[in-house]
């Protein structure tokens, strides 16, 4: 498990229902674009807006659509340990390669309680567990390098999606573990630095709209060609800025990704409230912003055969 892994969008229809066909089409396109794996039911998949039954069905749809072409990392974390166990057991039965278990949220468990949460989930399933270390969206401090390395050496976890403000944990984890542990970078601000520092892969919602270019970045770093890698990242950087400094305000990054997909004629679906999609005026504004950007004409978009 290494490489470029989009945190795949979940597609809903205009009434907010799970759109299985659009979801399958989007996942198929990502695989066709050359990604190495998929995260299903993560933050960009709006897992917090899904019922447990929908989370199970989403994973089943994904496994069927992917048909073994790439591995799937299934988001199975909830606040409650018992519910996380049940979703993780289902992911194992459904055919996921591993489970991504987010830090507990809303309530504020102690560090020992968080470590116990992962130990109990691991004891209840044979599916490899990854920690989704995202303190900005959790109610607990991030697990430290020592915490993660300790859980790994206990046989509790086998990977992490590190969504911290910096990439330093990637470097530290590579020094504190061995190749049995997977340290993935989980942001979109510094993937080049993370890859150069030894990240086993990159997980991000941004990869829904730039999969092939991200794969090119991964391959350049893997080949040790840093000048080429910097040139590829320079092509991705304006797209990242569309999210960090958007032309359309008051919407989520997921709405912007969907807007880009819609402009390209790709399966886009809709957000589930309280998140909202771009209205027609905002979508037009986004498209005009792109057309006016000097980098846009040369940006890699999927070929007509892949749309």
Coordinates of C-alpha atoms in Angstrom, one line a residue:
X1 CA 0.0 0.0 0.0
X2 CA 1.8 3.0 -1.3
X3 CA 1.3 5.8 -3.8
X4 CA -1.5 8.2 -4.7
X5 CA -4.8 7.5 -2.9
X6 CA -7.7 9.9 -3.5
X7 CA -10.0 10.5 -0.5
X8 CA -12.9 9.8 -2.8
X9 CA -16.0 11.9 -2.9
X10 CA -19.3 10.2 -2.1
X11 CA -21.9 11.0 -4.7
X12 CA -25.4 12.0 -3.6
X13 CA -28.3 12.9 -5.9
X14 CA -30.2 16.3 -5.8
X15 CA -32.4 15.0 -3.0
X16 CA -29.5 13.9 -0.9
X17 CA -29.8 10.2 -1.4
X18 CA -26.7 8.0 -2.0
X19 CA -26.1 7.9 -5.7
X20 CA -24.6 4.5 -6.3
X21 CA -24.1 4.8 -10.1
X22 CA -22.4 8.2 -9.9
X23 CA -20.2 7.0 -7.1
X24 CA -19.2 3.9 -9.0
X25 CA -18.5 6.0 -12.1
X26 CA -16.3 8.4 -10.2
X27 CA -14.3 5.7 -8.6
X28 CA -13.9 3.9 -11.9
X29 CA -12.5 7.1 -13.5
X30 CA -10.0 7.6 -10.6
X31 CA -8.7 4.1 -11.2
X32 CA -8.5 4.6 -14.9
X33 CA -6.5 7.8 -14.3
X34 CA -3.8 5.6 -12.6
X35 CA -4.2 6.0 -8.9
X36 CA -2.7 3.3 -6.7
X37 CA -5.6 3.0 -4.2
X38 CA -8.7 4.6 -2.9
X39 CA -10.0 5.9 0.5
X40 CA -13.7 5.3 0.7
X41 CA -15.9 6.8 3.4
X42 CA -13.3 9.3 4.6
X43 CA -13.7 13.0 5.4
X44 CA -14.0 13.9 1.7
X45 CA -16.5 11.1 1.4
X46 CA -18.7 12.9 4.0
X47 CA -18.7 10.0 6.4
X48 CA -20.1 12.1 9.2
X49 CA -23.2 12.7 7.1
X50 CA -23.8 9.0 6.4
X51 CA -25.8 6.5 8.5
X52 CA -24.0 3.3 9.4
X53 CA -26.1 1.4 6.9
X54 CA -25.1 3.9 4.2
X55 CA -21.4 3.6 5.1
X56 CA -21.7 -0.2 4.7
X57 CA -23.5 0.1 1.3
X58 CA -21.0 2.7 0.1
X59 CA -18.1 0.4 0.7
X60 CA -19.9 -2.5 -1.0
X61 CA -20.5 -0.3 -4.1
X62 CA -16.9 0.7 -4.1
X63 CA -15.5 -2.8 -3.8
X64 CA -17.8 -3.9 -6.7
X65 CA -16.8 -0.9 -8.9
X66 CA -13.1 -1.3 -8.3
X67 CA -13.2 -5.0 -8.8
X68 CA -9.8 -5.6 -7.3
X69 CA -7.9 -3.2 -9.6
X70 CA -6.6 -1.2 -6.6
X71 CA -6.8 -1.6 -2.9
X72 CA -9.4 0.2 -0.8
X73 CA -8.8 1.8 2.6
X74 CA -12.2 1.9 4.3
X75 CA -13.1 4.7 6.7
X76 CA -14.7 2.9 9.6
X77 CA -14.1 5.2 12.5
X78 CA -16.8 6.7 14.7
X79 CA -16.7 8.1 18.2
X80 CA -18.0 4.9 19.8
X81 CA -15.7 2.0 20.0
X82 CA -18.5 -0.6 19.6
X83 CA -19.8 1.0 16.4
X84 CA -16.2 1.3 15.0
X85 CA -15.8 -2.4 15.6
X86 CA -18.9 -3.3 13.8
X87 CA -18.1 -1.1 10.8
X88 CA -14.5 -2.5 10.7
X89 CA -15.8 -6.1 10.8
X90 CA -18.0 -5.2 7.9
X91 CA -15.1 -3.7 6.0
X92 CA -13.1 -6.9 6.5
X93 CA -16.0 -9.0 5.1
X94 CA -16.6 -6.6 2.2
X95 CA -13.0 -6.9 1.0
X96 CA -11.3 -3.7 2.1
X97 CA -7.5 -3.9 2.4
X98 CA -7.4 -1.9 5.7
X99 CA -9.5 0.3 7.9
X100 CA -8.9 4.0 8.5
X101 CA -10.1 4.8 12.1
X102 CA -10.4 8.5 12.9
X103 CA -9.5 10.0 16.2
X104 CA -12.6 10.2 18.5
X105 CA -14.5 13.4 18.0
X106 CA -16.9 15.7 20.0
X107 CA -16.3 14.1 23.4
X108 CA -12.8 14.5 24.8
X109 CA -11.3 11.2 25.7
X110 CA -7.9 11.1 27.3
X111 CA -4.8 9.8 25.6
X112 CA -5.0 6.5 27.4
X113 CA -8.7 6.2 26.4
X114 CA -7.8 6.9 22.8
X115 CA -5.0 4.3 22.8
X116 CA -7.5 1.8 24.4
X117 CA -10.0 2.6 21.6
X118 CA -7.5 1.4 18.9
X119 CA -6.5 -1.6 21.0
X120 CA -10.1 -2.8 21.4
X121 CA -10.9 -2.3 17.7
X122 CA -7.7 -4.2 16.7
X123 CA -8.5 -7.1 19.1
X124 CA -12.0 -7.5 17.5
X125 CA -10.9 -7.8 13.9
X126 CA -8.1 -9.1 11.7
X127 CA -8.3 -6.2 9.3
X128 CA -5.2 -4.0 9.4
X129 CA -5.9 -0.7 11.2
X130 CA -4.7 2.8 10.2
X131 CA -4.9 5.8 12.5
X132 CA -6.5 8.9 10.9
X133 CA -4.5 11.4 12.8
X134 CA -6.5 14.6 12.2
X135 CA -6.6 16.7 15.4
X136 CA -8.2 19.7 13.7
X137 CA -11.4 17.6 13.3
X138 CA -11.2 15.6 16.5
X139 CA -11.7 16.3 20.2
X140 CA -8.4 14.9 21.3
X141 CA -4.7 15.7 20.8
X142 CA -3.0 14.0 17.9
X143 CA -1.2 10.7 18.5
X144 CA 2.5 11.3 18.8
X145 CA 5.2 9.5 16.9
X146 CA 5.9 7.5 20.1
X147 CA 2.2 6.7 20.4
X148 CA 1.9 5.4 16.9
X149 CA 5.2 3.5 17.0
X150 CA 4.2 2.0 20.2
X151 CA 0.8 0.8 18.8
X152 CA 2.6 -0.5 15.8
X153 CA 5.1 -2.5 17.8
X154 CA 2.2 -3.9 19.9
X155 CA 0.6 -5.2 16.7
X156 CA -2.3 -2.8 17.0
X157 CA -2.0 -0.5 13.9
X158 CA -0.1 -0.8 10.7
X159 CA -0.4 2.7 9.2
X160 CA -1.4 6.4 9.6
X161 CA -2.9 9.1 7.6
X162 CA -1.0 12.0 9.0
X163 CA -3.1 15.2 8.6
X164 CA -1.0 17.5 10.8
X165 CA -0.1 21.1 10.0
X166 CA 3.5 20.0 9.1
X167 CA 5.2 17.0 7.6
X168 CA 7.6 16.3 10.4
X169 CA 5.7 13.3 11.7
X170 CA 6.4 11.5 8.4
X171 CA 10.2 11.8 8.9
X172 CA 9.9 10.8 12.6
X173 CA 7.8 7.7 11.9
X174 CA 10.1 6.4 9.2
X175 CA 12.9 6.5 11.8
X176 CA 10.8 4.9 14.6
X177 CA 9.2 2.1 12.6
X178 CA 10.1 -0.3 9.7
X179 CA 8.6 -1.1 6.3
X180 CA 5.7 -3.0 8.0
X181 CA 4.3 0.4 8.9
X182 CA 2.8 2.8 6.3
X183 CA 3.1 6.6 6.9
X184 CA 0.9 8.5 4.4
X185 CA 0.8 12.2 4.1
X186 CA -2.8 13.4 4.5
X187 CA -2.9 17.1 3.6
X188 CA -2.6 19.1 0.4
X189 CA -0.1 21.8 1.3
X190 CA 3.2 20.0 1.2
X191 CA 3.0 16.6 -0.6
X192 CA 6.3 17.1 -2.4
X193 CA 8.1 17.6 0.9
X194 CA 6.3 14.6 2.5
X195 CA 7.2 12.3 -0.4
X196 CA 10.8 13.5 -0.4
X197 CA 10.9 12.8 3.4
X198 CA 9.8 9.2 2.9
X199 CA 6.0 9.2 2.9
X200 CA 4.7 5.9 1.6
X201 CA 1.8 7.8 -0.1
X202 CA -0.5 10.7 -0.4
X203 CA -4.2 10.8 0.6
X204 CA -6.2 14.0 -0.1
X205 CA -9.5 15.1 -1.4
X206 CA -7.7 17.3 -3.9
X207 CA -6.8 14.1 -5.7
X208 CA -10.4 13.8 -6.8
X209 CA -9.6 16.5 -9.4
X210 CA -5.9 15.9 -10.1
X211 CA -5.3 12.2 -10.0
X212 CA -3.0 11.7 -13.0
X213 CA -0.9 14.8 -12.2
X214 CA -0.5 13.6 -8.6
X215 CA 0.7 10.2 -9.9
X216 CA 3.2 12.0 -12.1
X217 CA 4.5 13.8 -8.9
X218 CA 4.8 10.5 -7.1
X219 CA 6.7 8.9 -9.9
X220 CA 9.1 11.8 -10.2
X221 CA 10.0 11.7 -6.5
X222 CA 10.3 7.9 -6.6
X223 CA 12.7 8.2 -9.5
X224 CA 14.8 10.8 -7.5
X225 CA 14.1 13.4 -10.1
X226 CA 13.4 16.4 -7.8
X227 CA 13.6 19.1 -10.6
X228 CA 10.9 17.2 -12.4
X229 CA 8.9 16.8 -9.2
X230 CA 9.1 20.5 -8.4
X231 CA 7.9 21.2 -12.0
X232 CA 4.9 18.9 -11.5
X233 CA 4.0 20.4 -8.2
X234 CA 4.2 23.8 -9.8
X235 CA 1.4 22.6 -12.0
X236 CA -0.7 21.4 -9.1
X237 CA -0.1 24.4 -6.9
X238 CA -2.6 26.8 -8.6
X239 CA -5.3 24.1 -8.2
X240 CA -4.5 23.9 -4.5
X241 CA -4.8 27.6 -4.3
X242 CA -8.3 27.4 -5.7
X243 CA -9.1 25.7 -2.4
X244 CA -7.0 27.8 0.0
X245 CA -7.9 31.1 -1.7
X246 CA -11.2 30.3 -3.5
X247 CA -12.8 32.6 -6.1
X248 CA -16.2 31.4 -4.6
X249 CA -16.6 32.0 -0.9
X250 CA -18.8 30.4 1.6
X251 CA -18.6 26.8 0.3
X252 CA -16.6 23.8 1.3
X253 CA -13.6 22.3 -0.6
X254 CA -15.9 19.4 -1.5
X255 CA -18.2 21.8 -3.3
X256 CA -15.3 23.2 -5.2
X257 CA -14.1 19.7 -6.2
X258 CA -17.6 18.9 -7.4
X259 CA -17.7 22.2 -9.3
X260 CA -14.5 21.3 -11.2
X261 CA -15.8 17.8 -12.0
X262 CA -19.1 19.3 -13.3
X263 CA -17.2 21.8 -15.5
X264 CA -15.2 18.9 -16.9
X265 CA -18.4 16.8 -17.5
X266 CA -17.3 14.2 -15.0
X267 CA -19.6 12.5 -12.4
X268 CA -19.9 15.1 -9.7
X269 CA -23.0 14.4 -7.6
X270 CA -24.1 16.8 -4.9
X271 CA -23.1 17.6 -1.3
X272 CA -25.3 16.5 1.5
X273 CA -26.6 19.3 3.8
X274 CA -25.5 21.2 5.7
X275 CA -22.8 21.4 3.0
X276 CA -24.1 23.0 -0.2
X277 CA -23.1 22.9 -3.8
X278 CA -22.2 25.8 -6.0
X279 CA -25.3 27.5 -7.4
X280 CA -25.3 28.3 -11.2
X281 CA -23.9 31.8 -10.7
X282 CA -21.0 30.5 -8.5
X283 CA -20.3 27.7 -10.9
X284 CA -20.1 30.2 -13.8
X285 CA -17.8 32.3 -11.6
X286 CA -15.5 29.4 -11.0
X287 CA -15.4 28.5 -14.7
X288 CA -14.6 32.1 -15.7
X289 CA -11.8 32.2 -13.1
X290 CA -10.3 29.0 -14.5
X291 CA -10.5 30.2 -18.1
X292 CA -8.8 33.4 -17.2
X293 CA -5.9 31.7 -15.4
X294 CA -2.7 31.4 -17.4
X295 CA -2.0 27.8 -16.1
X296 CA -5.5 26.5 -16.9
X297 CA -5.1 25.7 -20.6
X298 CA -2.2 23.4 -19.9
X299 CA -3.6 21.6 -16.9
X300 CA -4.0 17.9 -17.4
X301 CA -7.7 16.9 -17.7
X302 CA -9.0 13.4 -18.3
X303 CA -9.1 12.3 -21.9
X304 CA -12.5 12.2 -23.7
X305 CA -12.4 8.4 -23.5
X306 CA -12.3 8.6 -19.7
X307 CA -15.2 11.0 -19.2

